[in-house]
Amino acid sequence: KIKQRPKPPGVNPATDKGLKSQAKQLVTIRKQKEKLYETKAQLNSVGMQASAMATQASAITAVGAVTEALGNANKVMDATKMNKTLMEFQRQNEMANMKEEMMNDALADAFDESDVEEEANEVTNQVLAELGVELDSKMVGLDAPNKAPPKKEGEQGVVSEEEAALMDALPDLRARLDAL
């Protein structure tokens, strides 16, 4: 309306009181609109502050409940009894670890791979030698060993020493297993 007011002929925009009045109303409405936006922002701020206060109040209530529960738990719990239980647990745990170490050592000693491989090679050679003896009687003209391969000097002593060591360790291993 303000834009259309000065257009008709005979209306002087500088002296027209109606035009000035409409312009003042427009300025007043714009200021009221700005104030309304500011008021809305302040109301939102107050709402957020109220939410924050409610959250703090519920957090304080929760902390109070937890404090009360911990106080009750401390009243019920006997510190010396708890300490004794923890000490017993630690002692039993150490015993279990020692038993595990003893079992691992015993199994490692019992299943030593180098001795097994040497013994397997000896048995294989012996079986092959025996087969050679059987085949020798069936096949004429072939040179095959007719007895087990001769053992090197000291080898017989090593085998019997190993067997003696295993026999000596057997009661100790059994005692360890029984102790577990």
Short mmCIF file of C-alpha atoms in Angstrom, two decimals:
data_model
loop_
_atom_site.label_atom_id
_atom_site.label_comp_id
_atom_site.label_asym_id
_atom_site.label_seq_id
_atom_site.Cartn_x
_atom_site.Cartn_y
_atom_site.Cartn_z
CA LYS A 1 0.00 0.00 0.00
CA ILE A 2 2.83 2.36 0.78
CA LYS A 3 4.30 1.92 -2.72
CA GLN A 4 0.94 2.62 -4.37
CA ARG A 5 0.11 5.70 -2.24
CA PRO A 6 2.47 8.25 -3.94
CA LYS A 7 1.61 7.14 -7.49
CA PRO A 8 -1.79 8.88 -7.99
CA PRO A 9 -1.51 12.42 -9.38
CA GLY A 10 -1.78 15.24 -6.87
CA VAL A 11 -0.24 13.30 -3.97
CA ASN A 12 2.98 14.79 -2.67
CA PRO A 13 4.95 12.00 -0.97
CA ALA A 14 6.94 14.47 1.11
CA THR A 15 3.88 16.11 2.68
CA ASP A 16 1.37 13.23 2.69
CA LYS A 17 0.45 12.46 6.28
CA GLY A 18 -1.19 9.13 5.37
CA LEU A 19 2.02 7.94 3.72
CA LYS A 20 4.09 8.98 6.73
CA SER A 21 1.63 7.23 9.04
CA GLN A 22 1.83 4.00 7.03
CA ALA A 23 5.65 4.19 6.99
CA LYS A 24 5.70 4.64 10.79
CA GLN A 25 3.39 1.62 11.16
CA LEU A 26 5.70 -0.42 8.92
CA VAL A 27 8.77 0.52 10.99
CA THR A 28 6.87 -0.26 14.22
CA ILE A 29 5.77 -3.67 12.88
CA ARG A 30 9.33 -4.53 11.84
CA LYS A 31 10.65 -3.60 15.30
CA GLN A 32 7.90 -5.65 16.95
CA LYS A 33 8.80 -8.57 14.71
CA GLU A 34 12.47 -8.31 15.79
CA LYS A 35 11.45 -8.09 19.44
CA LEU A 36 9.21 -11.14 18.96
CA TYR A 37 12.16 -13.12 17.56
CA GLU A 38 14.35 -12.01 20.49
CA THR A 39 11.63 -13.01 22.97
CA LYS A 40 11.27 -16.40 21.27
CA ALA A 41 15.04 -16.97 21.48
CA GLN A 42 15.03 -15.99 25.17
CA LEU A 43 12.12 -18.38 25.84
CA ASN A 44 14.03 -21.21 24.09
CA SER A 45 17.08 -20.38 26.21
CA VAL A 46 14.99 -20.51 29.38
CA GLY A 47 13.54 -23.86 28.24
CA MET A 48 17.01 -25.31 27.69
CA GLN A 49 18.15 -24.04 31.08
CA ALA A 50 15.11 -25.69 32.68
CA SER A 51 15.96 -28.98 30.91
CA ALA A 52 19.56 -28.74 32.09
CA MET A 53 18.42 -28.10 35.65
CA ALA A 54 16.07 -31.10 35.49
CA THR A 55 18.93 -33.27 34.21
CA GLN A 56 21.20 -32.06 37.01
CA ALA A 57 18.48 -32.77 39.57
CA SER A 58 18.04 -36.35 38.30
CA ALA A 59 21.82 -36.85 38.26
CA ILE A 60 22.04 -35.66 41.87
CA THR A 61 19.26 -38.07 42.81
CA ALA A 62 21.06 -40.95 41.07
CA VAL A 63 24.37 -40.10 42.79
CA GLY A 64 22.55 -40.05 46.11
CA ALA A 65 21.06 -43.50 45.43
CA VAL A 66 24.45 -44.91 44.43
CA THR A 67 26.05 -43.42 47.53
CA GLU A 68 23.40 -45.03 49.70
CA ALA A 69 23.84 -48.40 47.97
CA LEU A 70 27.63 -48.27 48.39
CA GLY A 71 27.21 -47.34 52.04
CA ASN A 72 24.93 -50.35 52.56
CA ALA A 73 27.39 -52.61 50.72
CA ASN A 74 30.25 -51.37 52.91
CA LYS A 75 28.20 -52.06 56.04
CA VAL A 76 27.43 -55.62 54.92
CA MET A 77 30.93 -56.45 53.63
CA ASP A 78 33.56 -57.58 56.11
CA ALA A 79 36.95 -56.30 54.98
CA THR A 80 39.00 -58.90 56.86
CA LYS A 81 36.91 -61.75 55.52
CA MET A 82 37.23 -60.37 51.98
CA ASN A 83 41.01 -60.05 52.45
CA LYS A 84 41.26 -63.66 53.66
CA THR A 85 39.23 -64.85 50.67
CA LEU A 86 41.46 -62.95 48.25
CA MET A 87 44.61 -64.32 49.91
CA GLU A 88 43.25 -67.89 49.67
CA PHE A 89 42.40 -67.34 46.01
CA GLN A 90 45.92 -66.06 45.33
CA ARG A 91 47.47 -69.04 47.12
CA GLN A 92 45.32 -71.55 45.20
CA ASN A 93 46.10 -69.78 41.93
CA GLU A 94 49.86 -70.01 42.62
CA MET A 95 49.52 -73.70 43.45
CA ALA A 96 47.67 -74.30 40.18
CA ASN A 97 50.42 -72.47 38.27
CA MET A 98 53.13 -74.56 39.96
CA LYS A 99 51.25 -77.78 39.16
CA GLU A 100 50.90 -76.69 35.56
CA GLU A 101 54.64 -76.02 35.33
CA MET A 102 55.44 -79.42 36.83
CA MET A 103 53.10 -81.13 34.36
CA ASN A 104 54.62 -79.25 31.44
CA ASP A 105 58.13 -80.19 32.58
CA ALA A 106 57.15 -83.83 33.09
CA LEU A 107 55.47 -84.04 29.69
CA ALA A 108 58.40 -82.32 28.00
CA ASP A 109 60.80 -84.81 29.60
CA ALA A 110 58.57 -87.77 28.72
CA PHE A 111 58.09 -86.78 25.10
CA ASP A 112 61.57 -85.60 24.18
CA GLU A 113 61.60 -85.69 20.37
CA SER A 114 65.32 -86.30 19.82
CA ASP A 115 65.22 -89.62 21.72
CA VAL A 116 62.10 -90.70 19.82
CA GLU A 117 63.69 -90.01 16.45
CA GLU A 118 66.85 -91.93 17.31
CA GLU A 119 64.84 -94.88 18.58
CA ALA A 120 62.61 -94.82 15.48
CA ASN A 121 65.68 -94.91 13.24
CA GLU A 122 67.09 -97.87 15.17
CA VAL A 123 63.80 -99.80 14.92
CA THR A 124 63.54 -99.03 11.21
CA ASN A 125 67.09 -100.28 10.62
CA GLN A 126 66.40 -103.40 12.65
CA VAL A 127 63.17 -104.15 10.75
CA LEU A 128 64.91 -103.61 7.43
CA ALA A 129 67.73 -105.89 8.53
CA GLU A 130 65.25 -108.61 9.55
CA LEU A 131 63.42 -108.27 6.25
CA GLY A 132 66.74 -108.54 4.51
CA VAL A 133 67.40 -111.81 6.35
CA GLU A 134 64.03 -113.24 5.27
CA LEU A 135 64.47 -112.12 1.70
CA ASP A 136 68.05 -113.41 1.67
CA SER A 137 66.89 -116.95 2.30
CA LYS A 138 64.39 -116.61 -0.55
CA MET A 139 66.69 -114.92 -3.03
CA VAL A 140 69.89 -116.55 -4.02
CA GLY A 141 72.85 -114.57 -5.18
CA LEU A 142 72.06 -111.27 -3.47
CA ASP A 143 74.28 -109.86 -0.81
CA ALA A 144 72.09 -108.83 2.09
CA PRO A 145 72.90 -108.53 5.76
CA ASN A 146 71.98 -111.64 7.71
CA LYS A 147 71.80 -109.98 11.10
CA ALA A 148 71.07 -106.62 12.65
CA PRO A 149 73.60 -103.95 11.78
CA PRO A 150 76.49 -103.88 14.19
CA LYS A 151 76.29 -101.15 16.79
CA LYS A 152 79.08 -98.66 17.14
CA GLU A 153 81.23 -98.63 20.20
CA GLY A 154 79.53 -97.00 23.16
CA GLU A 155 76.11 -97.04 21.48
CA GLN A 156 74.93 -100.02 23.51
CA GLY A 157 76.03 -98.24 26.66
CA VAL A 158 74.15 -95.05 25.67
CA VAL A 159 70.89 -96.94 25.09
CA SER A 160 71.12 -98.77 28.38
CA GLU A 161 72.01 -95.52 30.17
CA GLU A 162 68.96 -93.80 28.66
CA GLU A 163 66.72 -96.68 29.69
CA ALA A 164 68.17 -96.57 33.21
CA ALA A 165 67.63 -92.81 33.43
CA LEU A 166 64.01 -93.20 32.31
CA MET A 167 63.43 -95.98 34.82
CA ASP A 168 64.93 -93.83 37.58
CA ALA A 169 62.73 -90.84 36.62
CA LEU A 170 59.52 -92.90 36.39
CA PRO A 171 58.77 -93.05 40.15
CA ASP A 172 59.40 -89.31 40.45
CA LEU A 173 57.04 -88.58 37.56
CA ARG A 174 54.37 -90.82 39.08
CA ALA A 175 54.75 -89.06 42.44
CA ARG A 176 54.32 -85.69 40.74
CA LEU A 177 51.20 -86.84 38.93
CA ASP A 178 49.74 -88.31 42.11
CA ALA A 179 50.43 -85.05 43.94
CA LEU A 180 48.34 -83.20 41.37
#
